Coordinates of C-alpha atoms in Angstrom, one line a residue:
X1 CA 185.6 42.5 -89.6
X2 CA 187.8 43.7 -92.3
X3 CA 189.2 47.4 -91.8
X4 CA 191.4 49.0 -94.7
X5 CA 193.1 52.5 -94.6
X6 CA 195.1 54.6 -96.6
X7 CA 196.8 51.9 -98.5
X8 CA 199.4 51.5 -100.6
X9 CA 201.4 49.0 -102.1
X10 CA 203.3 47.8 -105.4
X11 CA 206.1 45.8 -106.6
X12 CA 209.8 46.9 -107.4
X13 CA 209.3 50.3 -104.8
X14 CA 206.5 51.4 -107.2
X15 CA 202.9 52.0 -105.8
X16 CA 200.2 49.8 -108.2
X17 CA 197.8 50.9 -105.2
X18 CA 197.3 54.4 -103.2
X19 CA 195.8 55.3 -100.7
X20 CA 192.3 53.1 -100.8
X21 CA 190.4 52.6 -97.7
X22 CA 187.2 50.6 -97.3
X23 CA 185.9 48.4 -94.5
X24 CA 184.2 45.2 -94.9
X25 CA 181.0 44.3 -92.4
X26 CA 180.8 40.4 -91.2
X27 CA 178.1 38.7 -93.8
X28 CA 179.1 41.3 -96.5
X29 CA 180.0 39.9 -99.9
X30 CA 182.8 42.3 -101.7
X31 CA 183.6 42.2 -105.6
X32 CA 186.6 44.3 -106.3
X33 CA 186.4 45.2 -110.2
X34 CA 188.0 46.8 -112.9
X35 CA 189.9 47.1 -115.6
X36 CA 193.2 44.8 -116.3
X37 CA 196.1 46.4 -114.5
X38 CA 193.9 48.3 -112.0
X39 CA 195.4 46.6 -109.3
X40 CA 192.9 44.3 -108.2
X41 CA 194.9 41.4 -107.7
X42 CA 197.7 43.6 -105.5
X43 CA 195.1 45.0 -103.4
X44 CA 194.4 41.4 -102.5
X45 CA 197.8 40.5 -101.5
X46 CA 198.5 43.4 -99.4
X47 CA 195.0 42.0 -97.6
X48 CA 196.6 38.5 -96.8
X49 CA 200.4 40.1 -96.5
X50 CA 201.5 38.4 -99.2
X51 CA 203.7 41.5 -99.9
X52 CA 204.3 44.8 -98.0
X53 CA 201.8 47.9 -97.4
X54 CA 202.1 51.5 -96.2
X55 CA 199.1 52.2 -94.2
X56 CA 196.4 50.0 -92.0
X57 CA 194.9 47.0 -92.6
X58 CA 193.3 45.4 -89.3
X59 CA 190.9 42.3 -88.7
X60 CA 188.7 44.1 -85.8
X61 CA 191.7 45.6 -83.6
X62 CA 194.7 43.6 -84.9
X63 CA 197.1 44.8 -87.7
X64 CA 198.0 42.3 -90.1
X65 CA 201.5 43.0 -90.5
X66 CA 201.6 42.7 -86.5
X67 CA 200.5 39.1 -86.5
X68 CA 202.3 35.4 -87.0
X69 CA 201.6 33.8 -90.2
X70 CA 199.5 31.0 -88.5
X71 CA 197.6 33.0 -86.9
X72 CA 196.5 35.0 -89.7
X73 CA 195.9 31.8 -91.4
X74 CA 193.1 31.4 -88.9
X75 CA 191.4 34.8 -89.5
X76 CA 192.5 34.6 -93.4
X77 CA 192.4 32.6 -96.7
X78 CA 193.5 33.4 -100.2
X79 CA 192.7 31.4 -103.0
X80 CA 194.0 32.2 -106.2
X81 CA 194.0 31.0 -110.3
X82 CA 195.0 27.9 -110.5
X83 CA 198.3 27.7 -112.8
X84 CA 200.2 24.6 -112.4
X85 CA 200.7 21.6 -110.0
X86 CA 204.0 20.7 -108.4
X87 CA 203.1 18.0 -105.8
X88 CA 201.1 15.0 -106.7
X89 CA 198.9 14.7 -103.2
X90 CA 195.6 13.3 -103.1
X91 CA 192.4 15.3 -103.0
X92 CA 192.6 14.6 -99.0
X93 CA 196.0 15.1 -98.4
X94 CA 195.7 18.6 -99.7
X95 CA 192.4 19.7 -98.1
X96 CA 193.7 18.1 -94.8
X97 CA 196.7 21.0 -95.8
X98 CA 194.0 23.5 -94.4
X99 CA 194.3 22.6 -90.9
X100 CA 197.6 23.0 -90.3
X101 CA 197.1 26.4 -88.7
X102 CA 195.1 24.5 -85.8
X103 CA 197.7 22.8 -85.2
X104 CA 200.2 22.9 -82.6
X105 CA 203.9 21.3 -82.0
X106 CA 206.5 20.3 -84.1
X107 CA 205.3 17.3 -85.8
X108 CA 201.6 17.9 -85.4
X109 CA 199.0 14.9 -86.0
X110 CA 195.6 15.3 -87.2
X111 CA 193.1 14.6 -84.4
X112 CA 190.2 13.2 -84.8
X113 CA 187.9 16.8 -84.8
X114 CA 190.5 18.0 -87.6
X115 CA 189.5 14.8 -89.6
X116 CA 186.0 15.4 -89.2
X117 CA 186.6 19.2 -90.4
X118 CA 188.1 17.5 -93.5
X119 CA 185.1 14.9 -94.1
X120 CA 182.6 17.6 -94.1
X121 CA 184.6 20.3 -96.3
X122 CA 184.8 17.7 -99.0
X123 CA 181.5 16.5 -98.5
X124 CA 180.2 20.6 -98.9
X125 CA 181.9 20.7 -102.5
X126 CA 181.7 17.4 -103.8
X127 CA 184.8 15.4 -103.4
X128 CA 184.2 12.8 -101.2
X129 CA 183.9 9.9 -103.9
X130 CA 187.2 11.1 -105.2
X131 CA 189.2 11.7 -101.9
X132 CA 191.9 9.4 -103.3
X133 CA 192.4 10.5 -106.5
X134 CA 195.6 12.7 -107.2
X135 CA 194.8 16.3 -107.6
X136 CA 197.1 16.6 -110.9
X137 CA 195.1 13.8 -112.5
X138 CA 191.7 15.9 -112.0
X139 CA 189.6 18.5 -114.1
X140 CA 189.7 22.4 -113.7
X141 CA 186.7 22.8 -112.3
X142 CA 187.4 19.3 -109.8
X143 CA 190.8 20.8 -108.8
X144 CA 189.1 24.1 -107.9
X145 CA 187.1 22.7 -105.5
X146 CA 189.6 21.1 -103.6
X147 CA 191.5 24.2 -103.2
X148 CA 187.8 25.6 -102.0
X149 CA 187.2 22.5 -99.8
X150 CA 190.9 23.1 -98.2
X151 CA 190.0 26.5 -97.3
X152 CA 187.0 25.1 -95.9
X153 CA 189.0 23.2 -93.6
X154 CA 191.0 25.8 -93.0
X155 CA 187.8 28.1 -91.4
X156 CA 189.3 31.7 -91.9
X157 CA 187.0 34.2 -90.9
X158 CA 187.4 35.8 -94.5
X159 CA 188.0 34.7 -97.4
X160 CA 189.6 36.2 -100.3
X161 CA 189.1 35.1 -103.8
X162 CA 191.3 36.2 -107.1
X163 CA 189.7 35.7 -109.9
X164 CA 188.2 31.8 -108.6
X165 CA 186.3 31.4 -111.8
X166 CA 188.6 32.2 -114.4
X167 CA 188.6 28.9 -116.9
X168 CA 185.9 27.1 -115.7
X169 CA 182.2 26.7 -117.8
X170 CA 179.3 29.1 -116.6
X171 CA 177.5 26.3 -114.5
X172 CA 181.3 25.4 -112.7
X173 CA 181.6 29.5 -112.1
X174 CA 177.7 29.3 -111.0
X175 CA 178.7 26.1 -108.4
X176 CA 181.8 27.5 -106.9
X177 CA 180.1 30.9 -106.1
X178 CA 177.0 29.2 -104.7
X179 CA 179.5 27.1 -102.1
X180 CA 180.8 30.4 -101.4
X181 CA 177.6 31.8 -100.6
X182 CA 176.4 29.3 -98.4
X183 CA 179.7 29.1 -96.4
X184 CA 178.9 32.8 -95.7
X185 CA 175.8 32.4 -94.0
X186 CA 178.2 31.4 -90.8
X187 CA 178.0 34.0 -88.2
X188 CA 181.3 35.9 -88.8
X189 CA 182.3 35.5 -92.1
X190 CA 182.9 37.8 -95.0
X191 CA 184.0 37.3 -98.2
X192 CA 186.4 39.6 -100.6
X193 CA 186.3 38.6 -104.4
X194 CA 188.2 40.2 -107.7
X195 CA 185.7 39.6 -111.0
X196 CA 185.8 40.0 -114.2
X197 CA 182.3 38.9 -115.0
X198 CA 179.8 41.9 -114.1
X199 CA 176.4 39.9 -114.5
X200 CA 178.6 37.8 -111.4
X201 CA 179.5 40.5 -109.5
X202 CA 175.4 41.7 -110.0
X203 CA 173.9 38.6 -108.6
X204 CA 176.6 37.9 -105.4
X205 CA 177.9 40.7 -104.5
X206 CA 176.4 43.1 -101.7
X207 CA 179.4 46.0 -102.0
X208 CA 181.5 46.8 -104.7
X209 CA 185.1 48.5 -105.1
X210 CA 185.7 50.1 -108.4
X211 CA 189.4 50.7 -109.3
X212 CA 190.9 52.6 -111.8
X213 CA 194.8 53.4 -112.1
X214 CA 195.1 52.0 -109.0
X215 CA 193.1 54.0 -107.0
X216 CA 189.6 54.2 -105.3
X217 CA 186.9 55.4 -108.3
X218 CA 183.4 54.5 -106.5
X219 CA 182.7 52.3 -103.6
X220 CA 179.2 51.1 -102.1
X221 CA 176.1 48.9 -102.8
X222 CA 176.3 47.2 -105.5
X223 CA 172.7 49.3 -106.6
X224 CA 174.7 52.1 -107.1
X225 CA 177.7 51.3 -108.5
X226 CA 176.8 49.0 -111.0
X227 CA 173.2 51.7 -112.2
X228 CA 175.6 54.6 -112.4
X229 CA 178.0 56.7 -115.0
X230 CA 180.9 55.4 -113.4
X231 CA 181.1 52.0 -115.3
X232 CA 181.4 54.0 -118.5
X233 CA 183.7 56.2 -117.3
X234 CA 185.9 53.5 -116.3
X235 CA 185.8 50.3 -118.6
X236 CA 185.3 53.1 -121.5
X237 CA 181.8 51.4 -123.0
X238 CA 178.7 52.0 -121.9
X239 CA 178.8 48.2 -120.7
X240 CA 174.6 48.3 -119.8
X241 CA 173.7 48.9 -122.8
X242 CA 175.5 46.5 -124.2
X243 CA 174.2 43.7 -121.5
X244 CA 170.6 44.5 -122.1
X245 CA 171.0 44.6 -126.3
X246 CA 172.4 41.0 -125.7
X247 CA 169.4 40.2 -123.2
X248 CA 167.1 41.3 -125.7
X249 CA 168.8 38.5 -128.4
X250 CA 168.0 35.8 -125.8
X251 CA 164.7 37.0 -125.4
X252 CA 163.8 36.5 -129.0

Protein backbone atom coordinates (compact mmCIF):
# COMPACT_ATOMS: atom_id res chain seq x y z
CA UNK A 1 0.00 0.00 0.00
CA UNK A 2 2.59 2.19 1.40
CA UNK A 3 5.90 2.26 -0.68
CA UNK A 4 8.97 4.43 0.75
CA UNK A 5 12.43 4.90 -0.94
CA UNK A 6 15.58 6.46 -0.40
CA UNK A 7 14.23 9.25 1.69
CA UNK A 8 15.31 12.16 2.98
CA UNK A 9 14.02 15.13 4.54
CA UNK A 10 14.64 17.83 7.36
CA UNK A 11 14.03 21.32 8.26
CA UNK A 12 16.11 24.60 7.56
CA UNK A 13 18.01 22.58 4.24
CA UNK A 14 19.34 20.09 6.91
CA UNK A 15 18.52 16.29 6.44
CA UNK A 16 16.91 14.88 10.08
CA UNK A 17 16.19 11.78 7.73
CA UNK A 18 18.45 9.79 4.91
CA UNK A 19 17.95 7.64 2.80
CA UNK A 20 15.25 5.15 4.71
CA UNK A 21 13.22 2.89 2.55
CA UNK A 22 10.53 0.41 3.81
CA UNK A 23 7.27 -0.62 2.41
CA UNK A 24 4.12 -1.12 4.28
CA UNK A 25 1.69 -4.28 3.24
CA UNK A 26 -2.32 -3.55 3.49
CA UNK A 27 -3.39 -5.05 7.16
CA UNK A 28 0.22 -4.45 8.47
CA UNK A 29 0.43 -2.52 11.74
CA UNK A 30 3.97 -0.31 11.78
CA UNK A 31 5.53 1.20 15.06
CA UNK A 32 8.35 3.57 14.12
CA UNK A 33 10.60 3.80 17.38
CA UNK A 34 13.50 5.34 18.86
CA UNK A 35 15.24 7.46 20.63
CA UNK A 36 14.18 11.45 21.08
CA UNK A 37 15.46 13.28 18.10
CA UNK A 38 15.71 10.21 15.90
CA UNK A 39 13.50 11.61 13.53
CA UNK A 40 10.44 9.77 13.97
CA UNK A 41 8.06 12.44 13.89
CA UNK A 42 9.78 13.96 10.46
CA UNK A 43 9.64 10.69 8.83
CA UNK A 44 5.95 10.98 9.45
CA UNK A 45 5.49 14.23 7.81
CA UNK A 46 7.35 13.65 4.77
CA UNK A 47 4.65 10.41 4.60
CA UNK A 48 1.54 12.87 4.62
CA UNK A 49 3.69 15.90 2.74
CA UNK A 50 3.50 17.86 5.39
CA UNK A 51 6.99 19.15 4.35
CA UNK A 52 9.36 18.34 1.35
CA UNK A 53 11.32 14.96 0.59
CA UNK A 54 14.09 13.87 -1.77
CA UNK A 55 13.36 10.47 -2.95
CA UNK A 56 9.94 8.26 -3.47
CA UNK A 57 7.15 7.81 -1.48
CA UNK A 58 4.12 6.22 -3.46
CA UNK A 59 0.57 4.83 -2.31
CA UNK A 60 0.50 1.68 -4.87
CA UNK A 61 1.60 3.61 -8.22
CA UNK A 62 1.06 7.25 -7.23
CA UNK A 63 3.76 9.68 -5.87
CA UNK A 64 2.66 11.76 -3.15
CA UNK A 65 4.18 14.90 -3.96
CA UNK A 66 2.37 14.25 -7.51
CA UNK A 67 -1.18 14.33 -6.00
CA UNK A 68 -3.83 17.23 -4.91
CA UNK A 69 -4.18 17.70 -1.22
CA UNK A 70 -7.82 16.30 -1.22
CA UNK A 71 -7.00 13.60 -2.84
CA UNK A 72 -4.34 12.49 -0.60
CA UNK A 73 -6.67 13.20 2.13
CA UNK A 74 -8.64 10.28 0.83
CA UNK A 75 -5.76 7.78 0.78
CA UNK A 76 -4.16 9.54 3.98
CA UNK A 77 -4.64 10.74 7.66
CA UNK A 78 -2.32 12.20 10.19
CA UNK A 79 -3.18 12.56 13.60
CA UNK A 80 -0.98 14.11 15.83
CA UNK A 81 -0.44 15.22 19.92
CA UNK A 82 -2.88 17.21 20.86
CA UNK A 83 -1.47 20.76 22.02
CA UNK A 84 -3.96 23.37 22.09
CA UNK A 85 -7.43 24.37 20.79
CA UNK A 86 -8.20 27.43 18.68
CA UNK A 87 -11.86 26.92 17.53
CA UNK A 88 -14.63 26.17 19.83
CA UNK A 89 -16.68 23.47 17.42
CA UNK A 90 -18.68 20.86 18.71
CA UNK A 91 -17.67 17.20 18.92
CA UNK A 92 -19.76 16.86 15.50
CA UNK A 93 -18.88 19.82 13.82
CA UNK A 94 -15.26 18.65 13.95
CA UNK A 95 -15.61 14.97 13.08
CA UNK A 96 -18.08 15.99 10.27
CA UNK A 97 -14.46 18.13 9.34
CA UNK A 98 -13.31 14.60 8.02
CA UNK A 99 -15.50 14.51 5.12
CA UNK A 100 -14.65 17.30 3.48
CA UNK A 101 -12.34 15.49 1.13
CA UNK A 102 -15.61 13.64 -0.32
CA UNK A 103 -16.77 16.47 -1.06
CA UNK A 104 -17.22 18.31 -4.18
CA UNK A 105 -18.05 22.14 -5.21
CA UNK A 106 -17.62 25.31 -3.79
CA UNK A 107 -19.86 25.36 -0.94
CA UNK A 108 -20.21 21.66 -0.36
CA UNK A 109 -23.23 20.29 1.91
CA UNK A 110 -23.18 17.27 3.80
CA UNK A 111 -25.41 14.55 2.25
CA UNK A 112 -27.10 12.38 3.91
CA UNK A 113 -24.39 9.17 3.36
CA UNK A 114 -21.69 11.66 4.72
CA UNK A 115 -23.93 12.19 7.89
CA UNK A 116 -24.36 8.65 8.30
CA UNK A 117 -20.40 8.29 7.98
CA UNK A 118 -20.32 10.77 10.89
CA UNK A 119 -23.03 8.84 13.22
CA UNK A 120 -21.21 5.74 13.00
CA UNK A 121 -17.50 7.18 13.59
CA UNK A 122 -18.67 8.65 16.73
CA UNK A 123 -20.65 5.79 17.67
CA UNK A 124 -17.16 3.47 17.10
CA UNK A 125 -15.25 5.67 19.77
CA UNK A 126 -17.79 6.72 22.08
CA UNK A 127 -18.97 10.19 21.49
CA UNK A 128 -22.38 10.02 20.56
CA UNK A 129 -23.92 11.10 23.92
CA UNK A 130 -21.63 14.05 23.84
CA UNK A 131 -21.96 15.11 20.04
CA UNK A 132 -22.94 18.63 21.31
CA UNK A 133 -20.56 19.40 23.63
CA UNK A 134 -17.62 21.80 22.66
CA UNK A 135 -14.43 20.06 22.07
CA UNK A 136 -12.37 22.66 24.29
CA UNK A 137 -14.63 22.01 27.22
CA UNK A 138 -13.76 18.08 27.03
CA UNK A 139 -11.00 15.72 28.72
CA UNK A 140 -7.67 14.52 27.04
CA UNK A 141 -8.53 11.34 26.49
CA UNK A 142 -12.43 12.56 25.23
CA UNK A 143 -10.80 15.11 22.89
CA UNK A 144 -8.55 12.35 21.41
CA UNK A 145 -11.22 10.46 20.33
CA UNK A 146 -12.82 12.99 18.39
CA UNK A 147 -9.82 13.65 16.48
CA UNK A 148 -9.77 9.61 16.02
CA UNK A 149 -13.57 9.56 15.17
CA UNK A 150 -12.83 12.49 12.55
CA UNK A 151 -10.40 10.50 10.91
CA UNK A 152 -12.80 7.86 10.86
CA UNK A 153 -15.00 9.88 8.93
CA UNK A 154 -12.49 10.83 6.89
CA UNK A 155 -11.77 6.83 5.69
CA UNK A 156 -8.01 7.15 4.49
CA UNK A 157 -6.70 4.08 3.45
CA UNK A 158 -3.70 4.65 6.03
CA UNK A 159 -3.48 6.13 8.88
CA UNK A 160 -0.68 7.69 10.48
CA UNK A 161 -0.33 8.16 14.13
CA UNK A 162 2.37 10.54 16.12
CA UNK A 163 2.75 9.72 19.22
CA UNK A 164 -1.61 9.25 19.81
CA UNK A 165 -1.11 8.20 23.36
CA UNK A 166 1.08 10.63 24.76
CA UNK A 167 -0.79 12.13 28.12
CA UNK A 168 -3.51 9.93 28.41
CA UNK A 169 -3.81 6.97 31.54
CA UNK A 170 -2.81 3.34 30.44
CA UNK A 171 -6.44 2.14 30.03
CA UNK A 172 -7.17 5.56 27.54
CA UNK A 173 -3.75 4.50 25.60
CA UNK A 174 -5.13 0.66 25.79
CA UNK A 175 -8.77 2.18 24.24
CA UNK A 176 -7.52 4.30 21.52
CA UNK A 177 -5.16 1.56 20.17
CA UNK A 178 -7.84 -1.09 20.34
CA UNK A 179 -10.24 1.44 18.01
CA UNK A 180 -7.30 1.45 15.92
CA UNK A 181 -7.04 -2.11 15.69
CA UNK A 182 -10.39 -2.86 14.84
CA UNK A 183 -10.66 -0.11 12.22
CA UNK A 184 -7.75 -2.09 10.53
CA UNK A 185 -9.46 -5.26 10.07
CA UNK A 186 -11.15 -3.26 6.82
CA UNK A 187 -9.88 -4.70 3.69
CA UNK A 188 -7.14 -2.16 2.69
CA UNK A 189 -6.03 -0.43 5.44
CA UNK A 190 -2.66 -0.06 7.18
CA UNK A 191 -1.64 1.72 9.85
CA UNK A 192 1.83 3.67 10.61
CA UNK A 193 2.45 4.62 14.41
CA UNK A 194 5.58 6.56 16.29
CA UNK A 195 5.75 5.00 20.16
CA UNK A 196 7.42 5.61 22.92
CA UNK A 197 5.99 2.80 25.02
CA UNK A 198 7.80 -0.66 23.90
CA UNK A 199 5.43 -3.10 25.89
CA UNK A 200 2.79 -1.02 23.19
CA UNK A 201 4.67 -1.37 20.29
CA UNK A 202 5.01 -5.42 21.54
CA UNK A 203 1.36 -6.14 21.72
CA UNK A 204 0.14 -4.04 18.32
CA UNK A 205 2.49 -3.82 16.23
CA UNK A 206 3.28 -6.49 13.28
CA UNK A 207 6.59 -4.55 11.82
CA UNK A 208 8.83 -2.27 13.31
CA UNK A 209 11.25 0.61 12.08
CA UNK A 210 14.17 1.28 14.40
CA UNK A 211 15.84 4.72 13.92
CA UNK A 212 18.80 6.05 15.11
CA UNK A 213 20.52 9.46 13.98
CA UNK A 214 18.09 9.62 11.57
CA UNK A 215 18.73 6.74 9.74
CA UNK A 216 17.48 3.04 9.16
CA UNK A 217 19.13 0.79 12.23
CA UNK A 218 16.83 -2.54 11.90
CA UNK A 219 13.60 -3.03 10.25
CA UNK A 220 11.14 -6.22 10.23
CA UNK A 221 8.79 -8.29 12.55
CA UNK A 222 8.45 -7.13 15.45
CA UNK A 223 9.97 -10.88 16.82
CA UNK A 224 13.05 -9.85 15.76
CA UNK A 225 13.52 -6.47 16.44
CA UNK A 226 12.26 -6.16 19.72
CA UNK A 227 14.34 -10.15 20.87
CA UNK A 228 17.54 -8.78 19.44
CA UNK A 229 20.99 -6.62 20.37
CA UNK A 230 19.86 -3.83 18.52
CA UNK A 231 17.59 -2.22 21.34
CA UNK A 232 20.68 -2.05 23.43
CA UNK A 233 22.64 -0.79 21.04
CA UNK A 234 20.31 1.94 20.34
CA UNK A 235 18.41 3.27 23.47
CA UNK A 236 21.93 2.49 25.27
CA UNK A 237 20.22 -0.02 28.20
CA UNK A 238 19.62 -3.32 27.92
CA UNK A 239 15.76 -2.24 28.11
CA UNK A 240 14.60 -6.39 28.42
CA UNK A 241 16.20 -6.82 31.17
CA UNK A 242 14.95 -4.11 32.72
CA UNK A 243 11.13 -4.96 31.59
CA UNK A 244 11.31 -8.53 32.91
CA UNK A 245 13.09 -7.31 36.55
CA UNK A 246 9.98 -5.06 36.81
CA UNK A 247 7.56 -8.09 35.63
CA UNK A 248 9.15 -10.10 38.24
CA UNK A 249 7.98 -7.14 41.04
CA UNK A 250 4.40 -7.49 39.83
CA UNK A 251 4.63 -11.10 39.98
CA UNK A 252 5.40 -11.12 43.68
Amino acid sequence: MLSVNHIFCGYNNQDIIKDISFDVEAGCNLSIIGPNGCGKSTLLKAIAHIIPYRGSIKIGETEISETKRKDLAKNIALMTQINSIHFPYTVYETVSLGRYCHMDGMLPRLSSLDKDIIYDSMEKVGLLSIRNAKINQLSGSQLQRVFLAKIFAQDPKIILLDEPTNHLDLRYQIELLEYIKQWKKKKERAVVTVLHDLNLVQEYADKVILLNNGEKFQYGAIKDILSNKSLEEVYKIDIKKWMTKVMIKWQA
